[in-house]
Short mmCIF file of C-alpha atoms in Angstrom, two decimals:
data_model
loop_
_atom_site.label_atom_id
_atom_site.label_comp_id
_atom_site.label_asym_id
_atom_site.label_seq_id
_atom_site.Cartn_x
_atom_site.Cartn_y
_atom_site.Cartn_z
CA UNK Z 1 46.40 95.89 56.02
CA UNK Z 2 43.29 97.75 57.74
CA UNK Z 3 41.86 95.81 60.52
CA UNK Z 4 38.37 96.74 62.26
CA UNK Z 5 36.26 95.14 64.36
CA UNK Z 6 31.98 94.98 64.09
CA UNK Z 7 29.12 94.92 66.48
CA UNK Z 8 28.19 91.09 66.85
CA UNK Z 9 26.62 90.99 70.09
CA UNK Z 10 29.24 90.02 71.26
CA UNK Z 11 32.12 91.41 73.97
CA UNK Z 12 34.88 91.23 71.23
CA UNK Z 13 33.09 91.61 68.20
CA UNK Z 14 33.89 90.60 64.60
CA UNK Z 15 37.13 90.92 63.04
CA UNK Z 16 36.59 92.03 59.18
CA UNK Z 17 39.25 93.65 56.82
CA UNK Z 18 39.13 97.17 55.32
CA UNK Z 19 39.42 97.98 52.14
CA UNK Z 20 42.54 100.45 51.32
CA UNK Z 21 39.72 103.48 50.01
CA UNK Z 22 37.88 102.54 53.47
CA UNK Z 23 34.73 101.87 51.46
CA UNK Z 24 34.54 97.89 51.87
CA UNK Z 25 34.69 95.36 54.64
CA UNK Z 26 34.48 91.64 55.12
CA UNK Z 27 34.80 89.22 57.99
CA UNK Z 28 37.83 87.30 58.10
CA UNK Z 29 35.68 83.90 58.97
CA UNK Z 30 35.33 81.63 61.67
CA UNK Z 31 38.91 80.84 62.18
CA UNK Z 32 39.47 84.55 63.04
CA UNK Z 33 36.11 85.18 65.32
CA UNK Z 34 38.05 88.53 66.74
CA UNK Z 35 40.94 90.52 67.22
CA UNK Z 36 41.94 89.53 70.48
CA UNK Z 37 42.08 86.04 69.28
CA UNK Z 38 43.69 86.82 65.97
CA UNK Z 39 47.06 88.56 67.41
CA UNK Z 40 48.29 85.49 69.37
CA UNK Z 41 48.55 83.71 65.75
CA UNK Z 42 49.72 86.88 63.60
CA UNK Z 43 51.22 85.29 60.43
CA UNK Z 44 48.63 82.77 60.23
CA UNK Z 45 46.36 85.59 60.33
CA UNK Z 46 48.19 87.26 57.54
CA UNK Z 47 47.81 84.10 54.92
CA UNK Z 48 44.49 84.40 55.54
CA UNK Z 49 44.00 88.19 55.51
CA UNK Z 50 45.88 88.22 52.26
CA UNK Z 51 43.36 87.01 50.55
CA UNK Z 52 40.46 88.46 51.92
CA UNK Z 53 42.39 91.61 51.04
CA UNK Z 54 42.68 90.72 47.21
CA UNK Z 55 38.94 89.97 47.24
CA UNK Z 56 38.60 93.71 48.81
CA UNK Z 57 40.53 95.49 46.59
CA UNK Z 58 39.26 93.78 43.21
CA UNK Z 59 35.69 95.49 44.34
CA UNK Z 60 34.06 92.69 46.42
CA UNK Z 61 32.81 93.45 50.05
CA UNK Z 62 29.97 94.89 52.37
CA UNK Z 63 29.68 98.60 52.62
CA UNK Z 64 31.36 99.95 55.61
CA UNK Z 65 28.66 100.55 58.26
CA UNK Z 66 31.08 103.37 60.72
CA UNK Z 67 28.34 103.41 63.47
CA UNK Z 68 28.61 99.61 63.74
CA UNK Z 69 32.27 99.29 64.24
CA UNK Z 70 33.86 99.25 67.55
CA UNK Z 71 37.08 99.78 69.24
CA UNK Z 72 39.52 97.76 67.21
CA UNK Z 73 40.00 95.71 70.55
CA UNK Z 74 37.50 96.69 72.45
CA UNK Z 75 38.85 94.73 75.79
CA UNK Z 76 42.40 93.50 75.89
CA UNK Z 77 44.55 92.04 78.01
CA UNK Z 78 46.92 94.93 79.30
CA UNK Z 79 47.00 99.21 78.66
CA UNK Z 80 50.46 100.77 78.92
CA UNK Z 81 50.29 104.65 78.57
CA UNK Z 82 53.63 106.36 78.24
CA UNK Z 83 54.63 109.95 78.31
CA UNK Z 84 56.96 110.21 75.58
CA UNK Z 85 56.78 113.78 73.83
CA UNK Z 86 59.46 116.07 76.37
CA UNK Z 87 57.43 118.95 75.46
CA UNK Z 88 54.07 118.38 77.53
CA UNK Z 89 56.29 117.28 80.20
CA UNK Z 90 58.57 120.55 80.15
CA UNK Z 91 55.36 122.61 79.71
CA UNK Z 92 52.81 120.99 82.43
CA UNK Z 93 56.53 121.51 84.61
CA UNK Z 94 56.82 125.05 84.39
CA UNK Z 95 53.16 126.01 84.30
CA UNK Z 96 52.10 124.01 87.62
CA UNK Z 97 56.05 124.75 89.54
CA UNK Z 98 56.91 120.92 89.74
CA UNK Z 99 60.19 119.80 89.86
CA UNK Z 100 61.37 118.72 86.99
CA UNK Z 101 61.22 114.42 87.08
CA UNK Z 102 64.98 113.02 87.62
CA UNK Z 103 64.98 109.82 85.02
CA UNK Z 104 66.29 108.97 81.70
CA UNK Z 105 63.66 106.52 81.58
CA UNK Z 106 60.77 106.33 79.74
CA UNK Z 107 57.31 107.45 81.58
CA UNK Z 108 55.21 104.85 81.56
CA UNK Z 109 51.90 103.66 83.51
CA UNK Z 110 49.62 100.60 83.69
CA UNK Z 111 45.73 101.63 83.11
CA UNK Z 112 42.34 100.19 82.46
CA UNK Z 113 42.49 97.59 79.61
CA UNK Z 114 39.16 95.83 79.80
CA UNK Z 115 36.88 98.34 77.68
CA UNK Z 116 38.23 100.90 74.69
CA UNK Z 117 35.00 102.88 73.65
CA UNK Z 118 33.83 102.55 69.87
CA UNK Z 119 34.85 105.61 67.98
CA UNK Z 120 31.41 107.41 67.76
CA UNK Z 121 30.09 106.09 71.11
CA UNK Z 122 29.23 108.72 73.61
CA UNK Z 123 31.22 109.23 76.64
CA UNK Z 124 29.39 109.06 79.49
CA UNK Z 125 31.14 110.95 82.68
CA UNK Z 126 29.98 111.83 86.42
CA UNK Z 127 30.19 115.33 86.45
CA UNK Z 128 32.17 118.40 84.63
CA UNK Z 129 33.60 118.98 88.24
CA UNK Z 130 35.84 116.48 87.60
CA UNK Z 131 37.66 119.04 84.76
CA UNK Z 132 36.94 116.55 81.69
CA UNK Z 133 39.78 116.99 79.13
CA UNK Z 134 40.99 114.51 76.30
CA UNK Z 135 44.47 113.70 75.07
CA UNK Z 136 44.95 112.92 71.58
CA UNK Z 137 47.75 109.41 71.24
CA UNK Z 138 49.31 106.91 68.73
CA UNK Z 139 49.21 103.53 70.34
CA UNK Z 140 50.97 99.99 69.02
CA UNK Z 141 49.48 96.60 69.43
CA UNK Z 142 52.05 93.62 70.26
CA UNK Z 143 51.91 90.09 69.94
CA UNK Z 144 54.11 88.06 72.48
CA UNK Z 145 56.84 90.12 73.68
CA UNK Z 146 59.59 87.86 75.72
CA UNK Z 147 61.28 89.62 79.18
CA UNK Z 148 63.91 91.59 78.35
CA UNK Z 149 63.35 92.04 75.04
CA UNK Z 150 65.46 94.76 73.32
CA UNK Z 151 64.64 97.96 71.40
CA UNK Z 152 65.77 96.65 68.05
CA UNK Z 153 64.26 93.43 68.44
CA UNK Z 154 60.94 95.15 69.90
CA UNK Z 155 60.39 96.30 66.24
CA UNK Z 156 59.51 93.18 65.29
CA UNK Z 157 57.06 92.95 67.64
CA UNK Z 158 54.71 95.91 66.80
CA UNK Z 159 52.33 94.44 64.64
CA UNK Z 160 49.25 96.91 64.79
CA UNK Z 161 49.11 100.87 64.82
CA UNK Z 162 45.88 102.85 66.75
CA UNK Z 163 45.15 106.11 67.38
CA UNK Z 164 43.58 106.39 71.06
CA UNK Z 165 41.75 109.34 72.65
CA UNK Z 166 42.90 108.74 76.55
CA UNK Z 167 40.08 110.49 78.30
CA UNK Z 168 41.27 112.27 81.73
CA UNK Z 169 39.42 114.27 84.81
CA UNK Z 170 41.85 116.57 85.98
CA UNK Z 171 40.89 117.45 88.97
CA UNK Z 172 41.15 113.69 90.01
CA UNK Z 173 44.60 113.39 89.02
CA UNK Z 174 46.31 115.30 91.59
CA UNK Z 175 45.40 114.04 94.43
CA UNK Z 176 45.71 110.29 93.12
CA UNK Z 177 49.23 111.48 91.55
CA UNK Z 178 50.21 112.20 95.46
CA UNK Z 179 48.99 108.47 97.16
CA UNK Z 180 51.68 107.13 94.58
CA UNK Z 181 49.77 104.57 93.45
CA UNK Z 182 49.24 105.26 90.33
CA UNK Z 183 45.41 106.57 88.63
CA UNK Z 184 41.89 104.53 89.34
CA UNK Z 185 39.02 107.25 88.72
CA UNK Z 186 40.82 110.08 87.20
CA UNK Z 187 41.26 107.92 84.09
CA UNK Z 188 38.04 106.26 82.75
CA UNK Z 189 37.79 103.99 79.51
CA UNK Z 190 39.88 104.92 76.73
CA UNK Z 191 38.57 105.44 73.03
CA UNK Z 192 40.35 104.24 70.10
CA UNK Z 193 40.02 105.27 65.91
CA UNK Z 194 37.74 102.04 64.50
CA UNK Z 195 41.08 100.98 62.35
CA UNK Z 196 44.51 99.29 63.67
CA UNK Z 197 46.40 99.23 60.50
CA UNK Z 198 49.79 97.25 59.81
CA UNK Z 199 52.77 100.04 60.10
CA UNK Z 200 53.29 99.42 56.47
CA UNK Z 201 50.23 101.41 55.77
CA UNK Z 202 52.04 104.41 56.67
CA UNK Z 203 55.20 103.80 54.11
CA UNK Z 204 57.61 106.55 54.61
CA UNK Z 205 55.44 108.21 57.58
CA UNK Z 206 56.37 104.93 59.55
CA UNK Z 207 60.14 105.99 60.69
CA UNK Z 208 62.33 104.62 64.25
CA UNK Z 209 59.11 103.63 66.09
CA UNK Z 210 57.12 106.45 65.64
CA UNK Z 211 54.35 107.63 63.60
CA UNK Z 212 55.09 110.75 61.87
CA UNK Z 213 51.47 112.07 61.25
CA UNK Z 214 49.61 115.13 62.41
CA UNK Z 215 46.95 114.29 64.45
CA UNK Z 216 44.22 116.89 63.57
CA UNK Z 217 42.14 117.68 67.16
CA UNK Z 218 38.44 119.60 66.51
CA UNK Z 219 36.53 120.26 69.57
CA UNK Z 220 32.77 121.42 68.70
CA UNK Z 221 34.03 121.77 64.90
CA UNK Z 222 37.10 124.26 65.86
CA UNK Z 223 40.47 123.54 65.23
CA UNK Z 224 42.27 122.70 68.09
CA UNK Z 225 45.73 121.26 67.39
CA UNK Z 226 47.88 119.35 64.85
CA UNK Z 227 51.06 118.03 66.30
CA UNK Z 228 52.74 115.41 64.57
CA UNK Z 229 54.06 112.35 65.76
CA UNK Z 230 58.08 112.28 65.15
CA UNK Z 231 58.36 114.73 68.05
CA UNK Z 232 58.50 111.37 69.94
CA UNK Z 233 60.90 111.39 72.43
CA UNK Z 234 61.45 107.34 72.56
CA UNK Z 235 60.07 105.73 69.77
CA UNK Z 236 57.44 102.52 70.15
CA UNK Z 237 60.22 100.07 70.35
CA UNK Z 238 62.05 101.30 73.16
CA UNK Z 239 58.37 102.00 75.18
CA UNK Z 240 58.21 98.05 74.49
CA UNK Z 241 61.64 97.38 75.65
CA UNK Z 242 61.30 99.67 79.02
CA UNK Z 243 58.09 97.83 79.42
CA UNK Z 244 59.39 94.50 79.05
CA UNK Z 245 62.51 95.27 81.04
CA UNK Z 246 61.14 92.51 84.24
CA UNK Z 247 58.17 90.83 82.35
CA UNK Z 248 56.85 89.62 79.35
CA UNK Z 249 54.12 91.36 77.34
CA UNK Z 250 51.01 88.60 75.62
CA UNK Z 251 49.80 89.49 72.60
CA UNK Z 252 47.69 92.19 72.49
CA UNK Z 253 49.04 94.53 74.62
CA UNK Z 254 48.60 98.34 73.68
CA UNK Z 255 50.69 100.84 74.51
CA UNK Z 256 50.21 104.50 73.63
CA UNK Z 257 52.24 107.16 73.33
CA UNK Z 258 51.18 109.68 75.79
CA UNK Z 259 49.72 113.03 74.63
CA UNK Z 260 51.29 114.27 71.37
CA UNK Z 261 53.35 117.15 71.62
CA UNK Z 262 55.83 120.00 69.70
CA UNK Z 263 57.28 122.53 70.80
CA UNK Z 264 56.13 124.82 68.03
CA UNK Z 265 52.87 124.50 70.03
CA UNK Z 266 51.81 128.21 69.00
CA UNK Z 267 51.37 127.08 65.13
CA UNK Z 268 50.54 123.55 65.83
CA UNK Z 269 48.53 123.92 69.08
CA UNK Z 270 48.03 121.01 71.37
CA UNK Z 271 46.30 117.72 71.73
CA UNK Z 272 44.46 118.01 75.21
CA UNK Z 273 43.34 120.82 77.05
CA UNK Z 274 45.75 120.62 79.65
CA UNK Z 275 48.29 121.66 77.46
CA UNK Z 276 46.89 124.54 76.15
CA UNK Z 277 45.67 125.65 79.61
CA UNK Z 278 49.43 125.42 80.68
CA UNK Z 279 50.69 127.68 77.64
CA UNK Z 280 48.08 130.10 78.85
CA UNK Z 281 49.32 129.59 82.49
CA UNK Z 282 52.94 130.58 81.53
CA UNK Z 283 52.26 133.40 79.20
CA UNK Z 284 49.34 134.89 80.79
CA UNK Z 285 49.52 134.02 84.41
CA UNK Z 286 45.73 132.07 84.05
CA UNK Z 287 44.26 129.75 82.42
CA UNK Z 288 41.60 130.52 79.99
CA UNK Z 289 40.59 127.63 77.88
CA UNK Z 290 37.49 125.59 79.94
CA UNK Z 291 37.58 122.01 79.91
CA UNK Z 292 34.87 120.15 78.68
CA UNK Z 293 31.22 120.41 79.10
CA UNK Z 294 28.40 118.12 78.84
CA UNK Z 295 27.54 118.29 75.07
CA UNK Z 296 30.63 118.91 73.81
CA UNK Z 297 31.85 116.85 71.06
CA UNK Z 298 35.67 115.58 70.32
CA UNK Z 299 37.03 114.94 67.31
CA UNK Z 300 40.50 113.31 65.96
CA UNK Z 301 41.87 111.94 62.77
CA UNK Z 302 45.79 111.54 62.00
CA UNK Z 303 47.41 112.73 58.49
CA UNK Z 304 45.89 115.40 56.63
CA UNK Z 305 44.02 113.39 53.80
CA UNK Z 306 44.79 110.38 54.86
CA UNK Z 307 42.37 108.79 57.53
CA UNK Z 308 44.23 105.63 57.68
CA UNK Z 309 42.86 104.92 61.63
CA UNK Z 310 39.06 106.10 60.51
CA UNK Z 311 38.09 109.14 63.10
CA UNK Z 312 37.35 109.55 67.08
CA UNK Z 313 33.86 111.42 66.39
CA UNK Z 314 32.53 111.54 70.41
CA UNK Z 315 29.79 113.36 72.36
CA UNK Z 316 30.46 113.73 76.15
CA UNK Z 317 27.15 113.19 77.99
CA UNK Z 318 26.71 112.69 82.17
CA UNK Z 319 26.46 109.40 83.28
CA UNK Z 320 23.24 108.20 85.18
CA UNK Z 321 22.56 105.61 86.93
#
């Protein structure tokens, strides 16, 4: 199923279902006011949603209105980023001279949770000093996840699929990266795609925890990568598992995937600017691609035909006060 959430006035918005040709919506009723609500009773949800979903699909429904829909969850409870593709790691390594980090664990940090930007809403930054770049992610959505849960059983708990744009200033990073406490103002508000979609959706693209997609990055209508997903180095299940290792995760939890990477990054290219700026580092000795200006606009979508997750279609415009 295709879940999406509408402008209501609201801070959560309305929950409606999409149809499977993305033409048709409809609210899923007063039981099911929003998303955030809806994932702490998922199979209840799903009675419910099944029917909506056969009244979709025999034709009935509201025209999809894509500037009114928002972030699928557009506050939740708790933000887990990962860095689970080797090859961004191995690449920002040897392009910057950092040690190479000693762990068989899963990367993994804890960021801002209470606002996702809607998927054609402007992003509104300080200043281009700050070196604006985007990274292009897969991210799940949980319901309750019990402490030490393991990777197998995490499975079960992955009941939503996004695709996130995690916007970054890099030029903030490093020095926050060096207090050791983890990012604050080099990682604003995350966007995320306008639909979460059930990982059957994906069928046979849906394999060990990981989505196994392209995600298709245009910046100012210009191809700029295509990296699929099953380069993941630790699928979804074990991020879950590493992250519920000495807590439990509620319901609603996202956690992404960290910037998707391949090494075949000359035919494929890359899904942030970072990256690319690294490859440049490494075989040219500088850096050539500029990150973003004001104006500039960002877009992603995942598969080639597919648009299962809707598009990331953003403008980045300076904040004022």
């Amino acid at each position: 199923m295709r879940f999406a959430t509408r402008a209501n006035g609201t801070t959560d918005g309305e929950l409606i279902l999409i149809s499977r040709d993305g033409a048709r919506c409809l609210p899923l009723g007063a039981r099911w006011p929003n998303l955030l609500h809806a994932i702490t009773e998922w199979d209840a949800l799903l009675d419910d949603a099944a029917a909506v979903s056969t009244k979709l699909e025999s034709g009935t429904g509201d025209n999809v209105d894509h500037a009114a829909l928002l972030a699928p969850l557009p506050r939740t409870w708790q933000w887990l980023d990962g860095s689970a593709f080797a090859n961004h790691g191995v690449l920002m390594q040897k392009a910057f001279d950092h040690p190479p980090i000693e762990t068989d664990l899963p990367l993994m940090y804890q960021g801002m949770s209470h606002r996702f930007l809607a998927p054609l809403e402007d992003v509104a930054l300080p200043t281009e000093a700050d070196c604006i770049d985007f990274e292009g992610e897969f991210g799940i959505v949980t319901d309750d996840v019990p402490m030490g849960c393991s990777a197998q059983d995490a499975m079960g708990h992955i009941r939503l699929i996004l695709l996130i744009n995690d916007w970054s200033l890099r030029a903030v990073a490093p020095a926050e990266m060096k207090t050791g406490f983890g990012w604050i103002q080099a990682k604003p508000a995350c966007s995320a795609a306008p639909i979460a979609i059930t990982p059957d959706e994906l069928g046979d693209s849906w394999r060990d925890g990981r989505v196994c997609l392209p995600l298709r990055v245009e910046v100012n209508g210009a191809w700029f990568g295509h990296p699929s997903g099953d380069a993941m180095g630790y699928g979804f299940h074990e991020l879950i598992a590493h992250a519920a290792r000495t807590r439990a995760l509620c319901a609603g939890t996202i956690i992404g995937s960290g910037t998707v990477s391949d090494a075949d990054f000359k035919r494929v290219g890359s899904t942030c600017i970072s990256e690319r700026r690294a490859i440049e580092m490494i075989e040219h000795g500088h850096a050539l691609t500029p990150f973003l200006r004001f104006g500039d606009q960002v877009r992603m979508q995942a598969g080639e035909s597919e648009n299962l997750f809707g598009e990331l279609n953003q403008k980045v415009v300076q904040w004022v006060a």
